[in-house]
Amino acid sequence: MEQYKKEFIEFMIDCNVLKFGDFVTKSGRKTPFFVNTGFYRTGTQLRRLGEYYAEAINNEFGTDFDVLFGPAYKGIPLTVATTVAIADMYDEDIRYCSNRKEIKDHGDKGILLGSPIEDGDKVVIIEDVTTAGTSIEETLPIIKAQGNVDVVGMVVSVDRMERGQGKKSALSEIEEKYGFKTTSIVTMKEVVEHLYNKPYRGKVVIDDTLKKAIDAYYEQYGAE
């Protein structure tokens, strides 16, 4: 596992973003782990988060694209932090764009904020975490409505590696249905590999009991 992935897993724990316990996902699944990117709350945290995203994007897609699109609301700071990081790390000036929940009818009008999306643009979508793959069904029509654009891929922070609408993972279903690549900074398999029975800051985060709960979750919801 690459060093930046190990650092990112520990970074999520330090920021209280990656939690273990009893939770319910947006799709209604009871889960022993939860990722809430709303807990990235400081400038330092957002700067580091953007760097992790930038490295994952560069590893999978390179920097030959025009716009990084983040769905409202959590995608807004993700696009800003990551485009800044791409500029700093790779000297590429990528435009950022997000959607509004309500169309603005005065001043800077329309449904988009940040850069417009234009004909011929190559777009990468950035999200926090994908569980069942439902959010892309709202996001993609907004992007496609802006013109003849090429969505080259999507990046999330954590691939939960569970079934989407069928038996395959949500990210695999997105790839097959929409025809673009997906990637993540880390997968839950990598999270478990890095934390299981290994102390971090003097505490074992994933012990045998929690590992059994995670295994049971994947027996029910894990992707084939």
Short mmCIF file of C-alpha atoms in Angstrom, two decimals:
data_model
loop_
_atom_site.label_atom_id
_atom_site.label_comp_id
_atom_site.label_asym_id
_atom_site.label_seq_id
_atom_site.Cartn_x
_atom_site.Cartn_y
_atom_site.Cartn_z
CA MET A 1 0.00 0.00 0.00
CA GLU A 2 1.33 3.44 -0.93
CA GLN A 3 2.48 5.64 1.93
CA TYR A 4 0.00 8.40 1.14
CA LYS A 5 -2.86 5.91 1.57
CA LYS A 6 -1.64 4.92 5.04
CA GLU A 7 -1.29 8.57 5.97
CA PHE A 8 -4.79 9.32 4.68
CA ILE A 9 -6.36 6.55 6.76
CA GLU A 10 -4.72 7.94 9.89
CA PHE A 11 -5.67 11.46 8.83
CA MET A 12 -9.34 10.45 8.67
CA ILE A 13 -9.15 9.07 12.20
CA ASP A 14 -7.41 12.19 13.51
CA CYS A 15 -10.12 14.37 11.94
CA ASN A 16 -12.94 12.19 13.36
CA VAL A 17 -14.09 11.56 9.79
CA LEU A 18 -13.73 7.77 9.89
CA LYS A 19 -15.81 6.36 12.74
CA PHE A 20 -16.65 2.90 13.96
CA GLY A 21 -19.83 1.94 15.82
CA ASP A 22 -23.49 1.64 14.82
CA PHE A 23 -24.64 3.85 11.96
CA VAL A 24 -27.20 3.98 9.15
CA THR A 25 -26.12 5.06 5.67
CA LYS A 26 -28.08 7.33 3.34
CA SER A 27 -29.20 4.19 1.51
CA GLY A 28 -30.62 2.76 4.76
CA ARG A 29 -27.96 0.16 5.48
CA LYS A 30 -26.91 -0.45 9.08
CA THR A 31 -23.13 -0.27 9.10
CA PRO A 32 -20.32 -0.62 11.68
CA PHE A 33 -18.28 2.14 10.03
CA PHE A 34 -19.08 5.57 8.69
CA VAL A 35 -17.23 8.25 6.74
CA ASN A 36 -18.40 11.83 7.29
CA THR A 37 -16.31 14.37 5.39
CA GLY A 38 -18.24 17.16 7.11
CA PHE A 39 -15.73 16.81 9.93
CA TYR A 40 -12.95 18.33 7.82
CA ARG A 41 -13.37 21.76 9.35
CA THR A 42 -10.09 23.69 9.34
CA GLY A 43 -7.89 25.20 6.69
CA THR A 44 -5.06 22.81 7.49
CA GLN A 45 -7.35 19.80 7.22
CA LEU A 46 -8.81 20.95 3.89
CA ARG A 47 -5.34 21.65 2.50
CA ARG A 48 -4.18 18.13 3.33
CA LEU A 49 -7.42 16.59 2.07
CA GLY A 50 -6.99 18.38 -1.24
CA GLU A 51 -3.46 17.00 -1.52
CA TYR A 52 -4.65 13.43 -0.99
CA TYR A 53 -7.37 13.86 -3.60
CA ALA A 54 -4.91 15.46 -6.00
CA GLU A 55 -2.53 12.53 -5.72
CA ALA A 56 -5.31 10.00 -6.29
CA ILE A 57 -6.59 11.95 -9.31
CA ASN A 58 -3.13 12.28 -10.81
CA ASN A 59 -2.42 8.58 -10.31
CA GLU A 60 -5.59 7.52 -12.14
CA PHE A 61 -6.44 10.33 -14.58
CA GLY A 62 -3.37 12.53 -14.80
CA THR A 63 -4.02 16.26 -15.09
CA ASP A 64 -5.21 16.44 -18.71
CA PHE A 65 -8.71 17.65 -17.91
CA ASP A 66 -10.38 21.03 -17.63
CA VAL A 67 -12.94 21.06 -14.81
CA LEU A 68 -13.25 19.41 -11.41
CA PHE A 69 -16.95 19.18 -10.53
CA GLY A 70 -18.16 18.70 -6.95
CA PRO A 71 -21.88 18.20 -6.24
CA ALA A 72 -23.42 20.50 -3.63
CA TYR A 73 -22.96 20.75 -0.80
CA LYS A 74 -19.99 18.69 0.39
CA GLY A 75 -18.44 18.69 -3.06
CA ILE A 76 -17.98 22.47 -3.00
CA PRO A 77 -15.02 22.63 -0.58
CA LEU A 78 -13.62 19.44 -2.11
CA THR A 79 -13.36 21.05 -5.56
CA VAL A 80 -11.75 24.18 -4.18
CA ALA A 81 -9.21 22.38 -1.98
CA THR A 82 -8.28 19.90 -4.69
CA THR A 83 -7.87 22.35 -7.55
CA VAL A 84 -5.58 24.44 -5.31
CA ALA A 85 -3.59 21.30 -4.49
CA ILE A 86 -3.31 20.30 -8.17
CA ALA A 87 -1.98 23.78 -8.96
CA ASP A 88 0.59 23.57 -6.16
CA MET A 89 1.65 19.95 -6.70
CA TYR A 90 1.47 19.57 -10.49
CA ASP A 91 1.46 23.15 -11.80
CA GLU A 92 -1.84 22.63 -13.63
CA ASP A 93 -4.58 25.26 -13.44
CA ILE A 94 -7.78 23.20 -13.32
CA ARG A 95 -11.11 25.05 -13.07
CA TYR A 96 -13.53 24.21 -10.27
CA CYS A 97 -17.31 23.99 -10.54
CA SER A 98 -20.21 22.97 -8.32
CA ASN A 99 -23.98 23.09 -8.58
CA ARG A 100 -26.45 25.03 -6.50
CA LYS A 101 -29.41 23.28 -4.93
CA GLU A 102 -31.63 26.12 -6.16
CA ILE A 103 -31.19 28.03 -9.42
CA LYS A 104 -30.09 31.63 -8.83
CA ASP A 105 -32.08 34.16 -10.87
CA HIS A 106 -30.07 37.34 -10.17
CA GLY A 107 -26.43 38.41 -10.24
CA ASP A 108 -24.36 35.34 -11.05
CA LYS A 109 -27.34 33.49 -12.47
CA GLY A 110 -27.85 29.79 -13.06
CA ILE A 111 -27.41 26.47 -11.34
CA LEU A 112 -23.59 26.47 -11.34
CA LEU A 113 -21.11 28.20 -9.12
CA GLY A 114 -17.44 28.61 -9.91
CA SER A 115 -16.40 28.04 -13.51
CA PRO A 116 -18.92 27.47 -16.30
CA ILE A 117 -18.76 24.12 -18.09
CA GLU A 118 -18.28 24.57 -21.83
CA ASP A 119 -18.49 22.45 -24.97
CA GLY A 120 -15.44 20.22 -25.29
CA ASP A 121 -14.50 20.34 -21.60
CA LYS A 122 -13.08 17.26 -19.95
CA VAL A 123 -14.63 16.88 -16.49
CA VAL A 124 -13.65 14.86 -13.42
CA ILE A 125 -16.30 14.47 -10.72
CA ILE A 126 -15.23 14.57 -7.07
CA GLU A 127 -17.35 13.19 -4.22
CA ASP A 128 -16.85 12.31 -0.58
CA VAL A 129 -17.93 8.67 -0.48
CA THR A 130 -20.18 6.47 -2.62
CA THR A 131 -22.25 3.76 -0.97
CA ALA A 132 -25.02 2.75 -3.36
CA GLY A 133 -24.17 5.04 -6.29
CA THR A 134 -27.43 7.00 -6.22
CA SER A 135 -25.99 10.53 -6.11
CA ILE A 136 -24.41 10.28 -9.56
CA GLU A 137 -27.90 9.98 -11.04
CA GLU A 138 -28.53 13.55 -9.87
CA THR A 139 -25.07 14.88 -10.72
CA LEU A 140 -24.53 13.64 -14.26
CA PRO A 141 -27.62 15.26 -15.84
CA ILE A 142 -26.54 18.64 -14.45
CA ILE A 143 -23.12 18.30 -16.08
CA LYS A 144 -24.45 16.95 -19.39
CA ALA A 145 -27.00 19.77 -19.60
CA GLN A 146 -24.17 22.30 -19.86
CA GLY A 147 -23.00 21.20 -23.30
CA ASN A 148 -21.06 18.56 -25.19
CA VAL A 149 -18.68 17.60 -22.41
CA ASP A 150 -16.56 14.52 -21.74
CA VAL A 151 -16.79 13.11 -18.21
CA VAL A 152 -13.47 11.29 -17.93
CA GLY A 153 -13.84 9.96 -14.41
CA MET A 154 -14.91 10.22 -10.80
CA VAL A 155 -12.93 10.16 -7.57
CA VAL A 156 -14.17 9.52 -4.03
CA SER A 157 -12.27 9.56 -0.77
CA VAL A 158 -13.28 6.07 0.36
CA ASP A 159 -14.58 3.16 -1.73
CA ARG A 160 -16.87 1.29 0.67
CA MET A 161 -16.64 -1.75 -1.63
CA GLU A 162 -20.27 -2.74 -1.24
CA ARG A 163 -23.09 -3.48 -3.62
CA GLY A 164 -24.74 -0.68 -5.49
CA GLN A 165 -28.11 -1.29 -7.12
CA GLY A 166 -27.15 -4.86 -8.08
CA LYS A 167 -24.42 -7.28 -7.03
CA LYS A 168 -21.40 -5.32 -8.19
CA SER A 169 -19.85 -2.43 -6.31
CA ALA A 170 -21.37 1.01 -6.73
CA LEU A 171 -18.21 2.29 -8.42
CA SER A 172 -18.14 -0.68 -10.82
CA GLU A 173 -21.79 -0.09 -11.69
CA ILE A 174 -21.08 3.57 -12.38
CA GLU A 175 -18.22 2.62 -14.70
CA GLU A 176 -20.36 0.14 -16.62
CA LYS A 177 -23.46 2.33 -16.83
CA TYR A 178 -21.84 5.65 -17.70
CA GLY A 179 -18.62 4.57 -19.39
CA PHE A 180 -16.03 6.44 -17.35
CA LYS A 181 -13.40 5.34 -14.86
CA THR A 182 -13.72 5.67 -11.10
CA THR A 183 -11.11 5.70 -8.36
CA SER A 184 -10.72 6.38 -4.66
CA ILE A 185 -8.00 7.58 -2.33
CA VAL A 186 -8.43 4.37 -0.32
CA THR A 187 -10.73 1.35 -0.17
CA MET A 188 -12.26 -0.11 2.98
CA LYS A 189 -10.15 -3.21 2.37
CA GLU A 190 -7.07 -1.02 2.67
CA VAL A 191 -8.47 0.65 5.78
CA VAL A 192 -9.01 -2.70 7.48
CA GLU A 193 -5.61 -3.97 6.34
CA HIS A 194 -3.87 -0.94 7.82
CA LEU A 195 -5.77 -0.80 11.12
CA TYR A 196 -6.66 -4.39 12.07
CA ASN A 197 -4.97 -5.35 15.34
CA LYS A 198 -2.40 -2.60 14.86
CA PRO A 199 -2.16 0.17 17.46
CA TYR A 200 -2.53 3.76 16.34
CA ARG A 201 -1.83 6.46 18.91
CA GLY A 202 -1.77 3.80 21.59
CA LYS A 203 -5.11 2.21 20.67
CA VAL A 204 -6.15 -0.68 18.45
CA VAL A 205 -8.83 0.86 16.25
CA ILE A 206 -10.09 -2.36 14.64
CA ASP A 207 -9.97 -5.26 17.10
CA ASP A 208 -11.30 -8.78 16.62
CA THR A 209 -14.85 -7.84 17.66
CA LEU A 210 -15.06 -4.93 15.23
CA LYS A 211 -13.45 -7.00 12.49
CA LYS A 212 -16.20 -9.61 12.88
CA ALA A 213 -18.85 -6.88 12.59
CA ILE A 214 -17.21 -5.52 9.43
CA ASP A 215 -16.95 -9.03 7.96
CA ALA A 216 -20.64 -9.65 8.73
CA TYR A 217 -21.56 -6.38 7.04
CA TYR A 218 -19.71 -7.39 3.89
CA GLU A 219 -21.32 -10.81 3.91
CA GLN A 220 -24.64 -8.99 3.58
CA TYR A 221 -23.72 -5.98 1.45
CA GLY A 222 -20.30 -6.73 -0.01
CA ALA A 223 -19.86 -6.51 -3.77
CA GLU A 224 -19.06 -9.57 -5.81
#
